[in-house]
Structure formats: structure tokens, C-alpha cells
Amino acid sequence: MENETIKTDLMRGKRGIILGVANERSLAWGIAQQLHNAGAEIAFTYFDKIDKLEDKVRKLADSIGSQHVLPCNVADDKSIANVMDTLGKEWGQIDFIVHSIAFADKDELTGRFLHTSRHNFHVSLDASAYSFIAVLSAAHEYLAKDATALTLTYLGGPRVVPNYNLMGVAKAALESSVRYLAADLGPEGIRVNAISAGPVKTVAAMGIGGFRDMLKHHEQTAPSRQATTKEHVGKAGLYLLSSLSEGVTGEIHYVDGGANILGSSLG
Ligand code: NAD
């Protein structure tokens, strides 16, 4: 079942943007595959400060017939505006947005939280939490009446997970932003949700100190006793971005990452 993609027409005629694909392991790519199989037209962005990322993202985008691959640094308002204006004007409206982005200095994703630096706090919270607000704000004038937005979070936001440190604070801010954005945009028919995923081996995840132990612990304590996959995340993404979840907003949706049965976190 792991590599299965759901074939439906749920997203036929819908056009949206996925920010945060780095390679085929990315959670954003797991969501892209399910949306593509459900008929969606997808534009991708790549972080232009990372060498050769454009080639990787273009290759993946080509594999599902995507016509749009644009640079975007979510720490830069002009860069975000360029993406939204380009696609908003070409398409007339944007039906969905996936924000699958996080950044923190690797050196502070281990050791004592007490030593978190002011600089890293600013940079991490900006790229990992504020950026979701910035993206929706820039997209707002183009968002369809029933548009949906999704971001990715982790259990280290609401609870303490060893080494997750500053990223946990960023996820707490992101999760709270999901609720405020949902309340702000709800009267317009726009829904905003998050997936809180169990650990999956990706480039970002490998930067967290002791990540292999997190994976092992998850498999032993998650209700399903199985590893989370990008396909699990992709299918939940399809649900949250499509009309299947009509009426669901401001929600932190756990993909086997929340209700541990043996303990709330590592250690
Ligand atoms: P990933 O490395 O594949 O994706 C992270 C993406 O963030 C990359 O594409 C990177 O280019 C992008 N990025 C970082 N800074 C950026 C910036 N300034 N501008 C634009 N893009 C930027 O890893 P992933 O695990 O797929 O991460 C995606 C999201 O999922 C993150 O928010 C992460 O915290 C979250 N998440 C991951 C896991 C996991 O275990 N992998 C679990 C729960 C939540």
C-alpha cells in the first residue's frame, strides 16, 4: 500500500502552488503526487539559495507534466510576491497552497535549548512560521472563494521532543498561526489546516540531532507501530486540500505522529 496513489477526480480543474519540494523524499512531493493523481495542476517553487535545487525540482515537476517552476525564498517578501503575482495573473485564481518549509541552524538542533541564539531564533521563526502568513497574505487577492491552504508541523511544537529545540518553538508559532489564519479567512470560505507528521527521513529531518532514534522510537510507540511515509502524508494532504474536508479548518491533523501510546516523547 505504501506507494499506492489514489486515483480520483477530486482535484480536477484545481490549480495550486507547492512550496518546499527539495527532492523525491520531501513531504511536499508526497502531497504533489497525490494531488496530481487526483487531477490537480501544480506549480512548484524551489529555494534559489540552494545550489542545483532548480534542476532537481524541474525534473520532478516535468515527471508530472507541471509547466511552472519558480524560484522562491520565503524569507523575502518580494520573492513571494513574484510567485503569487505571476501565477495569480496567469491562472486568474489560486485554488490551493502547500507550505512545506522549515529552516533552523543545524548546530542548535541538538544540545541545550538554553543556548538558543537570538539570531537563530529570528531566522528560524521567520522562515518556518512567519513565512506561512507571508505566503497567504501575498496570495490572498488571487485565492479562490473555496481555496485551501496547508502547512506541515510536528509534535515538537505542542510537546517537548529532545533536540527539536528551537524548531519546536517555531512549530508552536506555526500551529497558532494556522488557527488565527483559519479564523481570519474562514468568513471568505478559505480553509487553513496543518498536518502534524510523524518522522520521515528527509533532508530537513536529518538535520535534527538524534533523528535516527526519533524514527526508531516512533515505530515502537506510534499507534500503528509503523513508520510514517510521505504517502501517508500525501493522502492526508489530499483530504485536507480537497472538498472531502469541507467544513474542516484551523485543524492540526496528526498523521500517526501524535497519540503515542507509551510516552509523549523521546527519553
Ligand atoms: P525537505 O528538506 O524535503 O523540505 C524542506 C524544504 O524547505 C526544502 O525544500 C527547502 O528548500 C525549503 N526551505 C528552507 N528554507 C527556505 C526558504 N527560506 N525559502 C524557501 N524554501 C526554503 O524536508 P521535509 O521533511 O519534507 O520538510 C517539509 C516540512 O515538513 C517542514 O516544515 C518540516 O518541519 C515538516 N515536517 C517534517 C517531518 C519529517 O520528519 N520529515 C515531520 C513533521 C513535519
PDB file of C-alpha atoms and ligand atoms in Angstrom:
ATOM      1  CA  MET A   1       0.000   0.000   0.000  1.00  0.00           C
ATOM      2  CA  GLU A   2       2.944   2.293   0.684  1.00  0.00           C
ATOM      3  CA  ASN A   3       3.480   3.568  -2.841  1.00  0.00           C
ATOM      4  CA  GLU A   4      -0.140   3.465  -3.795  1.00  0.00           C
ATOM      5  CA  THR A   5      -1.592   6.700  -5.088  1.00  0.00           C
ATOM      6  CA  ILE A   6      -5.286   7.345  -5.012  1.00  0.00           C
ATOM      7  CA  LYS A   7      -6.857   7.863  -8.438  1.00  0.00           C
ATOM      8  CA  THR A   8      -9.760  10.270  -8.248  1.00  0.00           C
ATOM      9  CA  ASP A   9     -11.033  13.386  -9.969  1.00  0.00           C
ATOM     10  CA  LEU A  10     -11.313  15.239  -6.673  1.00  0.00           C
ATOM     11  CA  MET A  11      -8.880  17.977  -7.706  1.00  0.00           C
ATOM     12  CA  ARG A  12      -9.718  18.129 -11.419  1.00  0.00           C
ATOM     13  CA  GLY A  13      -9.787  21.776 -12.548  1.00  0.00           C
ATOM     14  CA  LYS A  14      -7.950  22.948  -9.408  1.00  0.00           C
ATOM     15  CA  ARG A  15      -4.686  24.850  -9.691  1.00  0.00           C
ATOM     16  CA  GLY A  16      -2.297  25.494  -6.873  1.00  0.00           C
ATOM     17  CA  ILE A  17       1.246  26.020  -5.643  1.00  0.00           C
ATOM     18  CA  ILE A  18       3.510  23.715  -3.678  1.00  0.00           C
ATOM     19  CA  LEU A  19       6.406  25.373  -1.859  1.00  0.00           C
ATOM     20  CA  GLY A  20       9.088  23.144  -0.350  1.00  0.00           C
ATOM     21  CA  VAL A  21       9.991  20.287  -2.685  1.00  0.00           C
ATOM     22  CA  ALA A  22      13.729  19.556  -2.387  1.00  0.00           C
ATOM     23  CA  ASN A  23      13.806  16.012  -3.739  1.00  0.00           C
ATOM     24  CA  GLU A  24      11.670  12.888  -4.140  1.00  0.00           C
ATOM     25  CA  ARG A  25      11.774  12.251  -0.370  1.00  0.00           C
ATOM     26  CA  SER A  26      10.224  15.624   0.502  1.00  0.00           C
ATOM     27  CA  LEU A  27       6.841  15.542   2.214  1.00  0.00           C
ATOM     28  CA  ALA A  28       5.796  18.211  -0.291  1.00  0.00           C
ATOM     29  CA  TRP A  29       6.490  15.735  -3.080  1.00  0.00           C
ATOM     30  CA  GLY A  30       4.333  13.085  -1.365  1.00  0.00           C
ATOM     31  CA  ILE A  31       1.483  15.600  -1.384  1.00  0.00           C
ATOM     32  CA  ALA A  32       2.205  16.615  -5.002  1.00  0.00           C
ATOM     33  CA  GLN A  33       1.924  13.001  -6.180  1.00  0.00           C
ATOM     34  CA  GLN A  34      -1.492  12.514  -4.593  1.00  0.00           C
ATOM     35  CA  LEU A  35      -2.782  15.866  -5.859  1.00  0.00           C
ATOM     36  CA  HIS A  36      -1.520  15.109  -9.363  1.00  0.00           C
ATOM     37  CA  ASN A  37      -3.269  11.731  -9.359  1.00  0.00           C
ATOM     38  CA  ALA A  38      -6.440  13.498  -8.313  1.00  0.00           C
ATOM     39  CA  GLY A  39      -6.227  15.773 -11.373  1.00  0.00           C
ATOM     40  CA  ALA A  40      -4.703  18.961  -9.918  1.00  0.00           C
ATOM     41  CA  GLU A  41      -2.480  21.306 -11.901  1.00  0.00           C
ATOM     42  CA  ILE A  42       0.535  22.163  -9.752  1.00  0.00           C
ATOM     43  CA  ALA A  43       3.162  24.901  -9.806  1.00  0.00           C
ATOM     44  CA  PHE A  44       6.332  24.333  -7.793  1.00  0.00           C
ATOM     45  CA  THR A  45       8.786  26.682  -6.157  1.00  0.00           C
ATOM     46  CA  TYR A  46      12.396  25.948  -5.256  1.00  0.00           C
ATOM     47  CA  PHE A  47      14.631  27.685  -2.725  1.00  0.00           C
ATOM     48  CA  ASP A  48      17.019  29.555  -5.022  1.00  0.00           C
ATOM     49  CA  LYS A  49      19.753  29.845  -2.379  1.00  0.00           C
ATOM     50  CA  ILE A  50      20.440  26.119  -2.621  1.00  0.00           C
ATOM     51  CA  ASP A  51      22.774  25.078  -5.387  1.00  0.00           C
ATOM     52  CA  LYS A  52      21.323  22.905  -8.167  1.00  0.00           C
ATOM     53  CA  LEU A  53      17.917  22.674  -6.472  1.00  0.00           C
ATOM     54  CA  GLU A  54      16.200  24.120  -9.533  1.00  0.00           C
ATOM     55  CA  ASP A  55      17.321  21.168 -11.695  1.00  0.00           C
ATOM     56  CA  LYS A  56      16.031  18.630  -9.171  1.00  0.00           C
ATOM     57  CA  VAL A  57      12.675  20.337  -8.769  1.00  0.00           C
ATOM     58  CA  ARG A  58      12.284  20.827 -12.544  1.00  0.00           C
ATOM     59  CA  LYS A  59      12.916  17.141 -13.130  1.00  0.00           C
ATOM     60  CA  LEU A  60      10.252  16.162 -10.614  1.00  0.00           C
ATOM     61  CA  ALA A  61       7.825  18.773 -11.945  1.00  0.00           C
ATOM     62  CA  ASP A  62       8.383  17.507 -15.521  1.00  0.00           C
ATOM     63  CA  SER A  63       7.603  13.961 -14.421  1.00  0.00           C
ATOM     64  CA  ILE A  64       4.029  15.004 -13.640  1.00  0.00           C
ATOM     65  CA  GLY A  65       3.671  17.450 -16.521  1.00  0.00           C
ATOM     66  CA  SER A  66       3.909  20.612 -14.442  1.00  0.00           C
ATOM     67  CA  GLN A  67       4.538  23.722 -16.522  1.00  0.00           C
ATOM     68  CA  HIS A  68       5.524  26.058 -13.709  1.00  0.00           C
ATOM     69  CA  VAL A  69       8.704  26.053 -11.641  1.00  0.00           C
ATOM     70  CA  LEU A  70       9.606  29.341  -9.981  1.00  0.00           C
ATOM     71  CA  PRO A  71      12.303  30.477  -7.528  1.00  0.00           C
ATOM     72  CA  CYS A  72      11.131  31.466  -4.056  1.00  0.00           C
ATOM     73  CA  ASN A  73      12.892  32.414  -0.866  1.00  0.00           C
ATOM     74  CA  VAL A  74      10.178  32.627   1.785  1.00  0.00           C
ATOM     75  CA  ALA A  75      12.341  34.952   3.873  1.00  0.00           C
ATOM     76  CA  ASP A  76      11.963  37.585   1.139  1.00  0.00           C
ATOM     77  CA  ASP A  77       8.579  39.272   0.564  1.00  0.00           C
ATOM     78  CA  LYS A  78       9.470  40.319  -2.993  1.00  0.00           C
ATOM     79  CA  SER A  79      10.334  36.775  -3.931  1.00  0.00           C
ATOM     80  CA  ILE A  80       6.990  35.505  -2.542  1.00  0.00           C
ATOM     81  CA  ALA A  81       5.061  38.302  -4.290  1.00  0.00           C
ATOM     82  CA  ASN A  82       6.684  37.440  -7.613  1.00  0.00           C
ATOM     83  CA  VAL A  83       5.409  33.851  -7.378  1.00  0.00           C
ATOM     84  CA  MET A  84       1.872  34.834  -6.383  1.00  0.00           C
ATOM     85  CA  ASP A  85       1.576  37.641  -8.934  1.00  0.00           C
ATOM     86  CA  THR A  86       2.950  35.518 -11.772  1.00  0.00           C
ATOM     87  CA  LEU A  87       0.657  32.556 -11.123  1.00  0.00           C
ATOM     88  CA  GLY A  88      -2.328  34.557  -9.890  1.00  0.00           C
ATOM     89  CA  LYS A  89      -2.351  36.648 -13.066  1.00  0.00           C
ATOM     90  CA  GLU A  90      -1.810  33.702 -15.387  1.00  0.00           C
ATOM     91  CA  TRP A  91      -4.406  31.439 -13.756  1.00  0.00           C
ATOM     92  CA  GLY A  92      -6.887  34.096 -12.655  1.00  0.00           C
ATOM     93  CA  GLN A  93      -7.180  32.389  -9.295  1.00  0.00           C
ATOM     94  CA  ILE A  94      -5.269  30.063  -6.992  1.00  0.00           C
ATOM     95  CA  ASP A  95      -7.194  27.099  -5.560  1.00  0.00           C
ATOM     96  CA  PHE A  96      -4.685  25.668  -3.093  1.00  0.00           C
ATOM     97  CA  ILE A  97      -1.335  26.363  -1.449  1.00  0.00           C
ATOM     98  CA  VAL A  98       1.008  23.915   0.268  1.00  0.00           C
ATOM     99  CA  HIS A  99       3.700  25.376   2.542  1.00  0.00           C
ATOM    100  CA  SER A 100       6.187  22.632   3.397  1.00  0.00           C
ATOM    101  CA  ILE A 101       9.166  24.625   4.620  1.00  0.00           C
ATOM    102  CA  ALA A 102      11.324  24.795   7.720  1.00  0.00           C
ATOM    103  CA  PHE A 103      14.751  26.146   8.481  1.00  0.00           C
ATOM    104  CA  ALA A 104      16.983  26.311  11.562  1.00  0.00           C
ATOM    105  CA  ASP A 105      20.701  26.338  12.178  1.00  0.00           C
ATOM    106  CA  LYS A 106      21.639  22.657  12.484  1.00  0.00           C
ATOM    107  CA  ASP A 107      24.016  23.424  15.347  1.00  0.00           C
ATOM    108  CA  GLU A 108      21.064  24.404  17.521  1.00  0.00           C
ATOM    109  CA  LEU A 109      19.003  21.297  16.745  1.00  0.00           C
ATOM    110  CA  THR A 110      20.974  19.426  19.344  1.00  0.00           C
ATOM    111  CA  GLY A 111      22.196  20.098  22.857  1.00  0.00           C
ATOM    112  CA  ARG A 112      20.755  22.556  25.323  1.00  0.00           C
ATOM    113  CA  PHE A 113      17.766  24.704  24.356  1.00  0.00           C
ATOM    114  CA  LEU A 114      19.004  27.263  26.862  1.00  0.00           C
ATOM    115  CA  HIS A 115      21.765  28.265  24.450  1.00  0.00           C
ATOM    116  CA  THR A 116      19.433  29.206  21.581  1.00  0.00           C
ATOM    117  CA  SER A 117      20.812  32.357  19.959  1.00  0.00           C
ATOM    118  CA  ARG A 118      18.779  35.484  19.236  1.00  0.00           C
ATOM    119  CA  HIS A 119      19.906  35.418  15.619  1.00  0.00           C
ATOM    120  CA  ASN A 120      18.842  31.818  15.059  1.00  0.00           C
ATOM    121  CA  PHE A 121      15.537  32.470  16.837  1.00  0.00           C
ATOM    122  CA  HIS A 122      14.751  35.282  14.393  1.00  0.00           C
ATOM    123  CA  VAL A 123      15.864  33.437  11.291  1.00  0.00           C
ATOM    124  CA  SER A 124      14.123  30.150  12.202  1.00  0.00           C
ATOM    125  CA  LEU A 125      10.823  31.668  13.286  1.00  0.00           C
ATOM    126  CA  ASP A 126      10.822  33.861  10.194  1.00  0.00           C
ATOM    127  CA  ALA A 127      11.476  31.082   7.665  1.00  0.00           C
ATOM    128  CA  SER A 128       9.486  28.358   9.433  1.00  0.00           C
ATOM    129  CA  ALA A 129       6.451  30.165  10.868  1.00  0.00           C
ATOM    130  CA  TYR A 130       6.043  33.759   9.667  1.00  0.00           C
ATOM    131  CA  SER A 131       6.564  32.631   6.075  1.00  0.00           C
ATOM    132  CA  PHE A 132       3.206  30.819   6.084  1.00  0.00           C
ATOM    133  CA  ILE A 133       1.456  34.086   6.952  1.00  0.00           C
ATOM    134  CA  ALA A 134       3.524  35.953   4.344  1.00  0.00           C
ATOM    135  CA  VAL A 135       2.670  33.410   1.633  1.00  0.00           C
ATOM    136  CA  LEU A 136      -1.078  33.539   2.313  1.00  0.00           C
ATOM    137  CA  SER A 137      -1.015  37.303   2.576  1.00  0.00           C
ATOM    138  CA  ALA A 138       0.672  37.659  -0.822  1.00  0.00           C
ATOM    139  CA  ALA A 139      -1.661  35.075  -2.376  1.00  0.00           C
ATOM    140  CA  HIS A 140      -4.816  36.500  -0.802  1.00  0.00           C
ATOM    141  CA  GLU A 141      -6.021  38.650  -3.696  1.00  0.00           C
ATOM    142  CA  TYR A 142      -5.855  35.632  -6.007  1.00  0.00           C
ATOM    143  CA  LEU A 143      -7.285  32.974  -3.696  1.00  0.00           C
ATOM    144  CA  ALA A 144     -10.436  31.237  -4.923  1.00  0.00           C
ATOM    145  CA  LYS A 145     -13.602  31.531  -2.844  1.00  0.00           C
ATOM    146  CA  ASP A 146     -13.168  27.955  -1.628  1.00  0.00           C
ATOM    147  CA  ALA A 147      -9.354  27.924  -1.576  1.00  0.00           C
ATOM    148  CA  THR A 148      -7.465  25.660   0.804  1.00  0.00           C
ATOM    149  CA  ALA A 149      -4.055  26.061   2.427  1.00  0.00           C
ATOM    150  CA  LEU A 150      -1.898  23.508   4.181  1.00  0.00           C
ATOM    151  CA  THR A 151       1.316  23.589   6.182  1.00  0.00           C
ATOM    152  CA  LEU A 152       3.442  20.905   7.843  1.00  0.00           C
ATOM    153  CA  THR A 153       4.158  20.699  11.544  1.00  0.00           C
ATOM    154  CA  TYR A 154       5.468  18.253  14.140  1.00  0.00           C
ATOM    155  CA  LEU A 155       4.713  17.053  17.667  1.00  0.00           C
ATOM    156  CA  GLY A 156       7.726  19.017  18.951  1.00  0.00           C
ATOM    157  CA  GLY A 157       5.506  22.138  18.743  1.00  0.00           C
ATOM    158  CA  PRO A 158       2.955  21.264  21.421  1.00  0.00           C
ATOM    159  CA  ARG A 159       5.317  18.978  23.388  1.00  0.00           C
ATOM    160  CA  VAL A 160       8.992  18.732  24.278  1.00  0.00           C
ATOM    161  CA  VAL A 161      10.953  16.402  21.982  1.00  0.00           C
ATOM    162  CA  PRO A 162      14.688  16.124  22.716  1.00  0.00           C
ATOM    163  CA  ASN A 163      16.887  18.074  20.259  1.00  0.00           C
ATOM    164  CA  TYR A 164      13.920  19.537  18.368  1.00  0.00           C
ATOM    165  CA  ASN A 165      14.592  22.659  20.425  1.00  0.00           C
ATOM    166  CA  LEU A 166      14.020  25.913  18.555  1.00  0.00           C
ATOM    167  CA  MET A 167      12.148  24.163  15.769  1.00  0.00           C
ATOM    168  CA  GLY A 168       9.560  23.210  18.384  1.00  0.00           C
ATOM    169  CA  VAL A 169       9.048  26.875  19.231  1.00  0.00           C
ATOM    170  CA  ALA A 170       8.717  27.656  15.514  1.00  0.00           C
ATOM    171  CA  LYS A 171       6.128  24.871  15.093  1.00  0.00           C
ATOM    172  CA  ALA A 172       4.145  26.171  18.078  1.00  0.00           C
ATOM    173  CA  ALA A 173       4.041  29.601  16.385  1.00  0.00           C
ATOM    174  CA  LEU A 174       3.105  27.973  13.084  1.00  0.00           C
ATOM    175  CA  GLU A 175       0.276  25.943  14.634  1.00  0.00           C
ATOM    176  CA  SER A 176      -1.113  29.009  16.355  1.00  0.00           C
ATOM    177  CA  SER A 177      -0.862  30.899  13.044  1.00  0.00           C
ATOM    178  CA  VAL A 178      -2.938  28.139  11.407  1.00  0.00           C
ATOM    179  CA  ARG A 179      -5.737  28.792  13.903  1.00  0.00           C
ATOM    180  CA  TYR A 180      -5.597  32.583  13.524  1.00  0.00           C
ATOM    181  CA  LEU A 181      -5.413  32.390   9.727  1.00  0.00           C
ATOM    182  CA  ALA A 182      -8.346  29.952   9.676  1.00  0.00           C
ATOM    183  CA  ALA A 183     -10.427  32.335  11.774  1.00  0.00           C
ATOM    184  CA  ASP A 184      -9.414  35.337   9.687  1.00  0.00           C
ATOM    185  CA  LEU A 185     -10.016  33.716   6.297  1.00  0.00           C
ATOM    186  CA  GLY A 186     -12.928  31.468   7.300  1.00  0.00           C
ATOM    187  CA  PRO A 187     -15.657  34.041   6.553  1.00  0.00           C
ATOM    188  CA  GLU A 188     -14.314  34.207   2.965  1.00  0.00           C
ATOM    189  CA  GLY A 189     -14.646  30.430   2.572  1.00  0.00           C
ATOM    190  CA  ILE A 190     -10.902  29.859   2.668  1.00  0.00           C
ATOM    191  CA  ARG A 191      -9.722  26.941   4.823  1.00  0.00           C
ATOM    192  CA  VAL A 192      -6.330  26.635   6.537  1.00  0.00           C
ATOM    193  CA  ASN A 193      -5.022  23.425   8.105  1.00  0.00           C
ATOM    194  CA  ALA A 194      -1.809  21.671   9.097  1.00  0.00           C
ATOM    195  CA  ILE A 195      -0.581  18.108   9.017  1.00  0.00           C
ATOM    196  CA  SER A 196       1.495  17.076  12.012  1.00  0.00           C
ATOM    197  CA  ALA A 197       3.528  14.233  10.551  1.00  0.00           C
ATOM    198  CA  GLY A 198       5.439  11.501  12.316  1.00  0.00           C
ATOM    199  CA  PRO A 199       9.177  11.462  11.489  1.00  0.00           C
ATOM    200  CA  VAL A 200      10.173  10.742   7.873  1.00  0.00           C
ATOM    201  CA  LYS A 201      13.779  10.662   6.641  1.00  0.00           C
ATOM    202  CA  THR A 202      14.206  13.843   4.590  1.00  0.00           C
ATOM    203  CA  VAL A 203      16.993  16.411   4.193  1.00  0.00           C
ATOM    204  CA  ALA A 204      15.393  18.721   6.778  1.00  0.00           C
ATOM    205  CA  ALA A 205      14.774  15.898   9.246  1.00  0.00           C
ATOM    206  CA  MET A 206      18.346  14.622   9.041  1.00  0.00           C
ATOM    207  CA  GLY A 207      19.487  17.970  10.477  1.00  0.00           C
ATOM    208  CA  ILE A 208      17.832  17.176  13.822  1.00  0.00           C
ATOM    209  CA  GLY A 209      20.183  15.711  16.410  1.00  0.00           C
ATOM    210  CA  GLY A 210      19.407  12.020  17.106  1.00  0.00           C
ATOM    211  CA  PHE A 211      16.912  11.778  14.241  1.00  0.00           C
ATOM    212  CA  ARG A 212      17.513   8.036  13.775  1.00  0.00           C
ATOM    213  CA  ASP A 213      16.487   7.486  17.408  1.00  0.00           C
ATOM    214  CA  MET A 214      13.347   9.528  16.793  1.00  0.00           C
ATOM    215  CA  LEU A 215      12.464   7.250  13.881  1.00  0.00           C
ATOM    216  CA  LYS A 216      13.053   4.124  15.952  1.00  0.00           C
ATOM    217  CA  HIS A 217      11.084   5.467  18.908  1.00  0.00           C
ATOM    218  CA  HIS A 218       8.216   6.431  16.629  1.00  0.00           C
ATOM    219  CA  GLU A 219       7.916   2.960  15.161  1.00  0.00           C
ATOM    220  CA  GLN A 220       7.806   1.484  18.650  1.00  0.00           C
ATOM    221  CA  THR A 221       5.277   3.891  20.116  1.00  0.00           C
ATOM    222  CA  ALA A 222       3.010   5.173  17.337  1.00  0.00           C
ATOM    223  CA  PRO A 223      -0.480   3.679  17.492  1.00  0.00           C
ATOM    224  CA  SER A 224       0.084   1.837  14.197  1.00  0.00           C
ATOM    225  CA  ARG A 225       3.674   0.780  15.146  1.00  0.00           C
ATOM    226  CA  GLN A 226       4.761   1.702  11.657  1.00  0.00           C
ATOM    227  CA  ALA A 227       6.964   4.340  10.121  1.00  0.00           C
ATOM    228  CA  THR A 228       5.212   7.373   8.707  1.00  0.00           C
ATOM    229  CA  THR A 229       5.690   7.742   4.947  1.00  0.00           C
ATOM    230  CA  LYS A 230       5.346  10.587   2.502  1.00  0.00           C
ATOM    231  CA  GLU A 231       2.424   8.640   1.004  1.00  0.00           C
ATOM    232  CA  HIS A 232       0.587   8.768   4.349  1.00  0.00           C
ATOM    233  CA  VAL A 233       1.214  12.499   4.446  1.00  0.00           C
ATOM    234  CA  GLY A 234       0.208  12.898   0.786  1.00  0.00           C
ATOM    235  CA  LYS A 235      -3.134  11.187   1.265  1.00  0.00           C
ATOM    236  CA  ALA A 236      -3.951  13.286   4.335  1.00  0.00           C
ATOM    237  CA  GLY A 237      -2.907  16.299   2.257  1.00  0.00           C
ATOM    238  CA  LEU A 238      -5.347  15.348  -0.484  1.00  0.00           C
ATOM    239  CA  TYR A 239      -8.110  15.119   2.117  1.00  0.00           C
ATOM    240  CA  LEU A 240      -7.293  18.493   3.676  1.00  0.00           C
ATOM    241  CA  LEU A 241      -6.879  20.291   0.345  1.00  0.00           C
ATOM    242  CA  SER A 242      -9.973  18.848  -1.332  1.00  0.00           C
ATOM    243  CA  SER A 243     -13.698  19.158  -0.751  1.00  0.00           C
ATOM    244  CA  LEU A 244     -13.564  15.907   1.254  1.00  0.00           C
ATOM    245  CA  SER A 245     -12.605  18.052   4.245  1.00  0.00           C
ATOM    246  CA  GLU A 246     -15.202  20.747   3.596  1.00  0.00           C
ATOM    247  CA  GLY A 247     -16.021  22.279   6.975  1.00  0.00           C
ATOM    248  CA  VAL A 248     -12.615  21.396   8.448  1.00  0.00           C
ATOM    249  CA  THR A 249     -10.389  24.381   9.183  1.00  0.00           C
ATOM    250  CA  GLY A 250      -7.896  25.547  11.812  1.00  0.00           C
ATOM    251  CA  GLU A 251      -7.089  21.891  12.398  1.00  0.00           C
ATOM    252  CA  ILE A 252      -3.767  20.241  13.294  1.00  0.00           C
ATOM    253  CA  HIS A 253      -4.254  16.845  11.689  1.00  0.00           C
ATOM    254  CA  TYR A 254      -1.908  14.153  13.052  1.00  0.00           C
ATOM    255  CA  VAL A 255      -0.548  11.564  10.654  1.00  0.00           C
ATOM    256  CA  ASP A 256       0.392   8.938  13.195  1.00  0.00           C
ATOM    257  CA  GLY A 257       2.604  11.393  14.972  1.00  0.00           C
ATOM    258  CA  GLY A 258       0.569  12.448  17.955  1.00  0.00           C
ATOM    259  CA  ALA A 259      -1.098   9.941  20.198  1.00  0.00           C
ATOM    260  CA  ASN A 260       1.900   7.911  21.291  1.00  0.00           C
ATOM    261  CA  ILE A 261       0.816   5.051  23.475  1.00  0.00           C
ATOM    262  CA  LEU A 262       3.937   4.553  25.544  1.00  0.00           C
ATOM    263  CA  GLY A 263       5.007   8.106  26.180  1.00  0.00           C
ATOM    264  CA  SER A 264       4.691  11.591  24.838  1.00  0.00           C
ATOM    265  CA  SER A 265       8.220  11.985  23.532  1.00  0.00           C
ATOM    266  CA  LEU A 266      11.681  10.511  23.420  1.00  0.00           C
ATOM    267  CA  GLY A 267      13.575   9.856  26.588  1.00  0.00           C
TER     268      GLY A 267
HETATM  269  P1  NAD B   1      12.748  18.813   2.986  1.00  0.00           P
HETATM  270  O1  NAD B   1      14.170  19.105   3.303  1.00  0.00           O
HETATM  271  O2  NAD B   1      12.479  17.892   1.860  1.00  0.00           O
HETATM  272  O3  NAD B   1      11.914  20.158   2.776  1.00  0.00           O
HETATM  273  C1  NAD B   1      12.226  21.365   3.442  1.00  0.00           C
HETATM  274  C2  NAD B   1      12.110  22.452   2.394  1.00  0.00           C
HETATM  275  O4  NAD B   1      12.237  23.749   2.964  1.00  0.00           O
HETATM  276  C3  NAD B   1      13.197  22.333   1.313  1.00  0.00           C
HETATM  277  O5  NAD B   1      12.603  22.240   0.041  1.00  0.00           O
HETATM  278  C4  NAD B   1      13.974  23.655   1.455  1.00  0.00           C
HETATM  279  O6  NAD B   1      14.489  24.102   0.221  1.00  0.00           O
HETATM  280  C5  NAD B   1      12.860  24.550   1.968  1.00  0.00           C
HETATM  281  N1  NAD B   1      13.314  25.829   2.528  1.00  0.00           N
HETATM  282  C6  NAD B   1      14.070  26.051   3.645  1.00  0.00           C
HETATM  283  N2  NAD B   1      14.265  27.389   3.802  1.00  0.00           N
HETATM  284  C7  NAD B   1      13.618  28.007   2.769  1.00  0.00           C
HETATM  285  C8  NAD B   1      13.462  29.367   2.378  1.00  0.00           C
HETATM  286  N3  NAD B   1      13.993  30.386   3.067  1.00  0.00           N
HETATM  287  N4  NAD B   1      12.721  29.630   1.266  1.00  0.00           N
HETATM  288  C9  NAD B   1      12.163  28.628   0.548  1.00  0.00           C
HETATM  289  N5  NAD B   1      12.289  27.322   0.863  1.00  0.00           N
HETATM  290  C10 NAD B   1      13.005  27.022   1.972  1.00  0.00           C
HETATM  291  O7  NAD B   1      12.152  18.195   4.354  1.00  0.00           O
HETATM  292  P2  NAD B   1      10.671  17.828   4.794  1.00  0.00           P
HETATM  293  O8  NAD B   1      10.845  16.924   5.954  1.00  0.00           O
HETATM  294  O9  NAD B   1       9.863  17.382   3.642  1.00  0.00           O
HETATM  295  O10 NAD B   1      10.129  19.205   5.375  1.00  0.00           O
HETATM  296  C11 NAD B   1       8.937  19.814   4.949  1.00  0.00           C
HETATM  297  C12 NAD B   1       8.127  20.290   6.141  1.00  0.00           C
HETATM  298  O11 NAD B   1       7.656  19.144   6.867  1.00  0.00           O
HETATM  299  C13 NAD B   1       8.899  21.131   7.159  1.00  0.00           C
HETATM  300  O12 NAD B   1       8.064  22.152   7.642  1.00  0.00           O
HETATM  301  C14 NAD B   1       9.180  20.127   8.263  1.00  0.00           C
HETATM  302  O13 NAD B   1       9.412  20.746   9.521  1.00  0.00           O
HETATM  303  C15 NAD B   1       7.885  19.365   8.234  1.00  0.00           C
HETATM  304  N6  NAD B   1       7.890  18.078   8.936  1.00  0.00           N
HETATM  305  C16 NAD B   1       8.813  17.126   8.607  1.00  0.00           C
HETATM  306  C17 NAD B   1       8.804  15.925   9.288  1.00  0.00           C
HETATM  307  C18 NAD B   1       9.831  14.871   8.968  1.00  0.00           C
HETATM  308  O14 NAD B   1      10.081  14.010   9.820  1.00  0.00           O
HETATM  309  N7  NAD B   1      10.440  14.881   7.779  1.00  0.00           N
HETATM  310  C19 NAD B   1       7.856  15.652  10.294  1.00  0.00           C
HETATM  311  C20 NAD B   1       6.909  16.639  10.584  1.00  0.00           C
HETATM  312  C21 NAD B   1       6.943  17.859   9.899  1.00  0.00           C
END
